[in-house]
Short mmCIF file of C-alpha atoms in Angstrom, two decimals:
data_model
loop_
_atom_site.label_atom_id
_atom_site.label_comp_id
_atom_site.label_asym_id
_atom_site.label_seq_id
_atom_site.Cartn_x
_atom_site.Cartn_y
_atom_site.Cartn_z
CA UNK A 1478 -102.35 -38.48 -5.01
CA UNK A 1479 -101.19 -42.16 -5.58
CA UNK A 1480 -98.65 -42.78 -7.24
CA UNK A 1481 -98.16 -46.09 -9.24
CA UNK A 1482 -96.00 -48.59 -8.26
CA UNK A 1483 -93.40 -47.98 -11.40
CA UNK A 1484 -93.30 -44.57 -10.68
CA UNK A 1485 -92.17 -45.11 -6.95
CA UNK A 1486 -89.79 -47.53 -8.70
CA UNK A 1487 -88.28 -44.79 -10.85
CA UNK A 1488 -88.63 -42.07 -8.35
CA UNK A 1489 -86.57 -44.23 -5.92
CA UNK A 1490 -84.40 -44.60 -8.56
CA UNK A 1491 -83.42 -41.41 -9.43
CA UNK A 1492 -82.50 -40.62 -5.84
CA UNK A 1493 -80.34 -43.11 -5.49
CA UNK A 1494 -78.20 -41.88 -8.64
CA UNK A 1495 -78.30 -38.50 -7.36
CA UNK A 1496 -77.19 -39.94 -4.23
CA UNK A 1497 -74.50 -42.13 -5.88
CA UNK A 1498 -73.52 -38.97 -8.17
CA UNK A 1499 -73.49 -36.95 -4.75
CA UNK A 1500 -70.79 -39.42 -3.12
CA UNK A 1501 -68.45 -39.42 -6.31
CA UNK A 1502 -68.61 -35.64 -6.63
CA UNK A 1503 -67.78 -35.32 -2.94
CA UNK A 1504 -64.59 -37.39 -3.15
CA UNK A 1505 -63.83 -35.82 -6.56
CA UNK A 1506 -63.43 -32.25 -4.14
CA UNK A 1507 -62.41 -33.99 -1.29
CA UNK A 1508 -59.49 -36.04 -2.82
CA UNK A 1509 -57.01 -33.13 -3.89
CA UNK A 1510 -57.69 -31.02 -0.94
CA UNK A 1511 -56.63 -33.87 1.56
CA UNK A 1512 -53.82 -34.40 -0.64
CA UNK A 1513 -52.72 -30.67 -0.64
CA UNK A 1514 -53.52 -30.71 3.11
CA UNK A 1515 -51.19 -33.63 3.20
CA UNK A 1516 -48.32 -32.32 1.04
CA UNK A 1517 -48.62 -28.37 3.50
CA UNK A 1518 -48.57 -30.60 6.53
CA UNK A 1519 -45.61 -33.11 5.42
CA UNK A 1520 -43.71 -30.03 4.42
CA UNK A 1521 -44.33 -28.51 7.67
CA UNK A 1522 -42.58 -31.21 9.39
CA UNK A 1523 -39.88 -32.58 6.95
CA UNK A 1524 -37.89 -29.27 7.63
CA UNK A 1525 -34.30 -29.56 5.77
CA UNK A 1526 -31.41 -28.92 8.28
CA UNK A 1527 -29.06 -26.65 6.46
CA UNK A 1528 -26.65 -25.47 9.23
CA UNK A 1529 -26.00 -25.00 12.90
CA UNK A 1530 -25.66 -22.15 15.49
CA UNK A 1531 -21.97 -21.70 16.83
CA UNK A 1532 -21.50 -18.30 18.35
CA UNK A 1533 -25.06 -17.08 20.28
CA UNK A 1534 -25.06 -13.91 22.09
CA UNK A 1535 -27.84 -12.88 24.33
CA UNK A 1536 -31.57 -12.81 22.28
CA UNK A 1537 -31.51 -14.85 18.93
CA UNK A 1538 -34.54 -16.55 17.53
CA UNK A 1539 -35.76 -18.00 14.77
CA UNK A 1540 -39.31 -16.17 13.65
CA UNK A 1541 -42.39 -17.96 12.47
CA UNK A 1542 -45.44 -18.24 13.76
CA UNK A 1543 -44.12 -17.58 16.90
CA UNK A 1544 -40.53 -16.71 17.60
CA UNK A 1545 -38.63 -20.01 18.90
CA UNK A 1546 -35.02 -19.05 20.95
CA UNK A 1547 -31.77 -20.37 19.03
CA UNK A 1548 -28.91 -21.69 21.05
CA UNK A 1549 -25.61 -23.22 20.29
CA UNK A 1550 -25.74 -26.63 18.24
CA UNK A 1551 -29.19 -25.99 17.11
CA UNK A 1552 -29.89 -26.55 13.71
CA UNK A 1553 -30.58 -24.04 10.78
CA UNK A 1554 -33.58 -25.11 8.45
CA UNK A 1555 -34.33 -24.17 5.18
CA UNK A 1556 -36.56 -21.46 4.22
CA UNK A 1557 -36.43 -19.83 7.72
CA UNK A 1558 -36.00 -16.39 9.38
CA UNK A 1559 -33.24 -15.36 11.98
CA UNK A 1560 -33.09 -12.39 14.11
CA UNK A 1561 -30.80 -11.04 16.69
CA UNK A 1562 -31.83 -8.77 19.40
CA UNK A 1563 -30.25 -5.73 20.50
CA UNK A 1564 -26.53 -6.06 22.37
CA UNK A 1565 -26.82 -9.93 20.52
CA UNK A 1566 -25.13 -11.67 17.82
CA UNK A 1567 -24.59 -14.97 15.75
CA UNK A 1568 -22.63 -16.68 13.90
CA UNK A 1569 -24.24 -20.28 12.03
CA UNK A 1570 -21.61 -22.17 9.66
CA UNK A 1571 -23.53 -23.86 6.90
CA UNK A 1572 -23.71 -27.21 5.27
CA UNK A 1573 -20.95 -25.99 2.94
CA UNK A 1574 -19.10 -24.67 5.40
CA UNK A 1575 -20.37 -20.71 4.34
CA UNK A 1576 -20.02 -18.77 8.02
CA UNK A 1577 -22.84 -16.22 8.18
CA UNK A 1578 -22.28 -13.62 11.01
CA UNK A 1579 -24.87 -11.15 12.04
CA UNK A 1580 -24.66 -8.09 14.50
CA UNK A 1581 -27.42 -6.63 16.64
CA UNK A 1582 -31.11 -5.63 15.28
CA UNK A 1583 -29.88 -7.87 12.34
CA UNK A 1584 -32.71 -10.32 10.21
CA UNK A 1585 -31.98 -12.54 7.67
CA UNK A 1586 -34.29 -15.02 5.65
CA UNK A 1587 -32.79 -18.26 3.87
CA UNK A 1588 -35.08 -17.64 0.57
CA UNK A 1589 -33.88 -20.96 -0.94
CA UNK A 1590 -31.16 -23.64 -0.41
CA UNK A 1591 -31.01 -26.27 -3.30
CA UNK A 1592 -28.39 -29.20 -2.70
CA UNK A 1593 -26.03 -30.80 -5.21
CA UNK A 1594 -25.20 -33.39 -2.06
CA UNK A 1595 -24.93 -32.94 1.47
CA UNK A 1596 -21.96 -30.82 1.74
CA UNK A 1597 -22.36 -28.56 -1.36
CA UNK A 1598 -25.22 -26.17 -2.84
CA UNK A 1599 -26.70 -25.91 -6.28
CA UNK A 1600 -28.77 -22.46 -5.20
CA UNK A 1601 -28.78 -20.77 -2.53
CA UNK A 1602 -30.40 -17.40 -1.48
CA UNK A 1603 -30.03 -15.31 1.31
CA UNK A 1604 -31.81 -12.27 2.41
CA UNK A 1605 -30.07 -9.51 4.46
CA UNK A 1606 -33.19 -7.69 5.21
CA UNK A 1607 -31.68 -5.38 8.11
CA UNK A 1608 -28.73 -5.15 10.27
CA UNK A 1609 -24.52 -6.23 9.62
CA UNK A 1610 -23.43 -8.98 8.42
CA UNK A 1611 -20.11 -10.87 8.01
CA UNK A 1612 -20.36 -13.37 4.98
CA UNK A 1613 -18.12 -16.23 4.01
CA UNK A 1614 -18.41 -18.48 1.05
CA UNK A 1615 -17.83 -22.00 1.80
CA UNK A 1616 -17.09 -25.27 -0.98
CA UNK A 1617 -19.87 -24.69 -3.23
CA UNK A 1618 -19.49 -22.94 -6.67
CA UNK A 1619 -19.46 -19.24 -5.91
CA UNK A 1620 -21.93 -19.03 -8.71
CA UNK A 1621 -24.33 -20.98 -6.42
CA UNK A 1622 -24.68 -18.06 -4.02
CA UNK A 1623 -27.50 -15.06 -4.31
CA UNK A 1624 -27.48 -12.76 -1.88
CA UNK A 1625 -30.14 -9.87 -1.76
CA UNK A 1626 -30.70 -6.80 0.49
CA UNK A 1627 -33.77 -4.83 0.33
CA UNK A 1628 -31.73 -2.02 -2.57
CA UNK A 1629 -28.89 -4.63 -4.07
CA UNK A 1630 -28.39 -8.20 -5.46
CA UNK A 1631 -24.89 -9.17 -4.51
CA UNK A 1632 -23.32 -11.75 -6.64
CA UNK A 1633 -19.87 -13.95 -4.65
CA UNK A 1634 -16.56 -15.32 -6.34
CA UNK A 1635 -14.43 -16.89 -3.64
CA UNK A 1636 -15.44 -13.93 -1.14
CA UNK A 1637 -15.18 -12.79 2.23
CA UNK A 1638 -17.86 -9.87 2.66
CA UNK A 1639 -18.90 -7.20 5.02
CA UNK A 1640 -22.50 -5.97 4.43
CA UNK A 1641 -25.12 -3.51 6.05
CA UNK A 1642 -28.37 -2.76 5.10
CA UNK A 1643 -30.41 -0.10 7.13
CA UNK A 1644 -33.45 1.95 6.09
CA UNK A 1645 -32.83 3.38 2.07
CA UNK A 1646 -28.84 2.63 2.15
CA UNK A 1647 -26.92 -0.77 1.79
CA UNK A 1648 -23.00 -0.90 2.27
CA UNK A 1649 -20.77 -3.90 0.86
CA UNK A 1650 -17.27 -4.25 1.84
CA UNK A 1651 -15.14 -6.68 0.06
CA UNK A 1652 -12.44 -8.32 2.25
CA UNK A 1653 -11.11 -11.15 0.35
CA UNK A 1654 -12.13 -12.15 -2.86
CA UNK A 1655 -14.11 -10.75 -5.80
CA UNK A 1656 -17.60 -9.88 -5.91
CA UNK A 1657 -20.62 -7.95 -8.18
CA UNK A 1658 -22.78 -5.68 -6.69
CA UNK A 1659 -26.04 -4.25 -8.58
CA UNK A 1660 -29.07 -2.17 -7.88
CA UNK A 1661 -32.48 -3.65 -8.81
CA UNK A 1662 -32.85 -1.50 -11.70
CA UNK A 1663 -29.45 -3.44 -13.07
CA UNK A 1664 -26.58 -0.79 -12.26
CA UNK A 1665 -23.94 -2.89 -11.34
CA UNK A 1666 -20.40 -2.48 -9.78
CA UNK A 1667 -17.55 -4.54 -9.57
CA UNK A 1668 -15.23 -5.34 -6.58
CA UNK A 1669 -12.07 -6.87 -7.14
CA UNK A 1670 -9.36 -5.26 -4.04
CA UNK A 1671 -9.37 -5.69 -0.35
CA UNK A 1672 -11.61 -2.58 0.97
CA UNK A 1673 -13.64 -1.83 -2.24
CA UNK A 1674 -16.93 -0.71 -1.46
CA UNK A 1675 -20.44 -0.51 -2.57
CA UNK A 1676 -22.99 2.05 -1.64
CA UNK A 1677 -26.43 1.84 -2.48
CA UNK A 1678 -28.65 4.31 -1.31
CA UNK A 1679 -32.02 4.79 -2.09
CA UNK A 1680 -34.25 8.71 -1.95
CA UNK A 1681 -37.43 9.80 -3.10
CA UNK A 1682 -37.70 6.80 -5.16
CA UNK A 1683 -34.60 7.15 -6.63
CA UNK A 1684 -31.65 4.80 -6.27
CA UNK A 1685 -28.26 4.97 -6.93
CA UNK A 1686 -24.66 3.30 -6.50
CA UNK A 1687 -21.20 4.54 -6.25
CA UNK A 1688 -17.61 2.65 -5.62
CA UNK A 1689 -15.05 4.00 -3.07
CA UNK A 1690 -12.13 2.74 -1.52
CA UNK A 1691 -12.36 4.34 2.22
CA UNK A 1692 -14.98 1.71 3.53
CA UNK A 1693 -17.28 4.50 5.94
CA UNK A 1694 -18.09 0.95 7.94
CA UNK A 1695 -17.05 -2.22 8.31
CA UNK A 1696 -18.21 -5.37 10.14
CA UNK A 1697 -14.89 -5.41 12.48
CA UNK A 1698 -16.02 -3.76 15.56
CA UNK A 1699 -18.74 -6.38 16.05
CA UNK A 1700 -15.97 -8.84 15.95
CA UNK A 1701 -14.17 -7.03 18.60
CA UNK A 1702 -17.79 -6.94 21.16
CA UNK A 1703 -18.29 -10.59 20.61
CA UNK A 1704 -15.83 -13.27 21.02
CA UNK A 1705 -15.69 -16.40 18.39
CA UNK A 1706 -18.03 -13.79 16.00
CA UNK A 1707 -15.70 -13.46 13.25
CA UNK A 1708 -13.76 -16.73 13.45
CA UNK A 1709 -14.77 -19.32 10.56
CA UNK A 1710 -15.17 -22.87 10.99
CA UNK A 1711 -15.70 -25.90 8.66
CA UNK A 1712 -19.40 -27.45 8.96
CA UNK A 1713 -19.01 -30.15 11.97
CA UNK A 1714 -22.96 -30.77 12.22
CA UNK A 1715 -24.84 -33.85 11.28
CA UNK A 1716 -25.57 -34.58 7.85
CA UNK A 1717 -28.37 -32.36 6.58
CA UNK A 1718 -31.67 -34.20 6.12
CA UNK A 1719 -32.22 -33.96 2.67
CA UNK A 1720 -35.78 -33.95 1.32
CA UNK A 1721 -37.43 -33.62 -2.09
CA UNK A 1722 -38.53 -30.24 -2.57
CA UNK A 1723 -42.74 -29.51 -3.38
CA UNK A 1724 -43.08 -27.50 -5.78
CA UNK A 1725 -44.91 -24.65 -4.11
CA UNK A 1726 -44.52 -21.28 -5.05
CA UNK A 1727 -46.83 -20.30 -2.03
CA UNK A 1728 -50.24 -20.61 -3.34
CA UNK A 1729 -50.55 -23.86 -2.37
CA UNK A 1730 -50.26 -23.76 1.31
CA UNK A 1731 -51.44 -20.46 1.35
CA UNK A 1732 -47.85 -18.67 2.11
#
């Protein structure tokens, strides 16, 4: 067939606008996903220093995609994951000077660490998963503090704490201080003298909380197995490097 000069005019037309249409349709996709891509990757890298490792005993790493060893004068970042190994311990002091202690077989995730400036929080959340811990609150407002095991939500008021959490059964000790302790399902307790103590315990589903005042553990003997565990010092690290927060509640880099 032969086709008339206008209509090889038009037809040549046409696929150049479907071409042209192609091209601004491809960078209307492209454009946000290189951004995203940009934003995952920048976060990646722009990790917020938060703290710094001053007691390490034997095995202590931080976990991600692969597990990275921690010695002393490294930093701790935001949003990571720390876990001793057996016969190990470690003791970080924060940017606000909190001291966070942790015995053997013990994890904990910084959930969240919001700053008001670089030596104060406005939120921050940590996440005893398993193991002992020794916590003390440093110069930010008590009310800034969050702390979670996998059965309780522990809320601080100028508090030293021992805490525990193993496999259906969480243990807080208050040593100095004041602090609220609750169950997920909002049953709270109250601990306001030296050695009150919080049980949570969870079975067959069910979980419940009682109060008593003869501590059945306390953080003190891994004090005693590892020297400089239990001490508390103010921050002496380098500024932390503050960076603006993306708004990412995981979807978006695919956490």
């Amino acid at each position: 067939m032969i086709i008339p000069p206008h209509h090889k005019q038009a037809r040549s037309g046409t696929i150049r606008d479907i071409s042209i249409g192609c091209e601004m349709n491809l960078r209307y996709w492209l454009f946000p996903l290189l951004f995203t891509a940009a934003i995952c990757a920048s976060g990646a890298k722009a990790q917020t220093r938060v703290g710094q490792a001053v007691v390490i005993q034997n095995e202590v790493v931080r976990v991600a995609a692969t597990t990275t060893p921690i010695n002393v004068g490294d930093s701790m970042l935001r949003d990571e994951t720390v876990r001793t190994g057996a016969d190990s311990a470690a003791r970080f002091v924060m940017a606000d000077s909190t001291n966070l202690s942790l015995g053997p077989s013990a994890t904990l995730k910084l959930d969240r660490t919001v700053f008001n400036d670089e030596h104060s929080y406005r939120d921050v959340a940590i996440r005893m998963t398993t193991g002992a811990f020794r916590f003390v609150t440093g110069s930010s407002d008590k009310s800034a503090y969050k702390i979670t095991t996998p059965l309780a939500t522990i809320g601080v008021r100028g508090t030293t704490l021992d805490i525990l959490s193993q496999r259906g059964r969480s243990v807080v000790v208050l040593q100095d201080g004041a602090a609220s302790v609750c169950t997920r399902s909002g049953q709270c307790l109250q601990l306001t003298q030296p050695g009150d103590t919080a049980i949570i315990t969870s079975t067959g589903g069910k979980v419940g909380i009682t109060k008593s005042n003869t501590p059945p553990w306390t953080f003190a003997a891994n004090c005693a197995a590892s020297a400089g565990l239990c001490a508390v010092n103010q921050y002496a690290g380098a500024s932390p490097t503050l960076t603006p927060a993306v708004q990412d509640d995981g979807m978006l880099c695919g956490r």
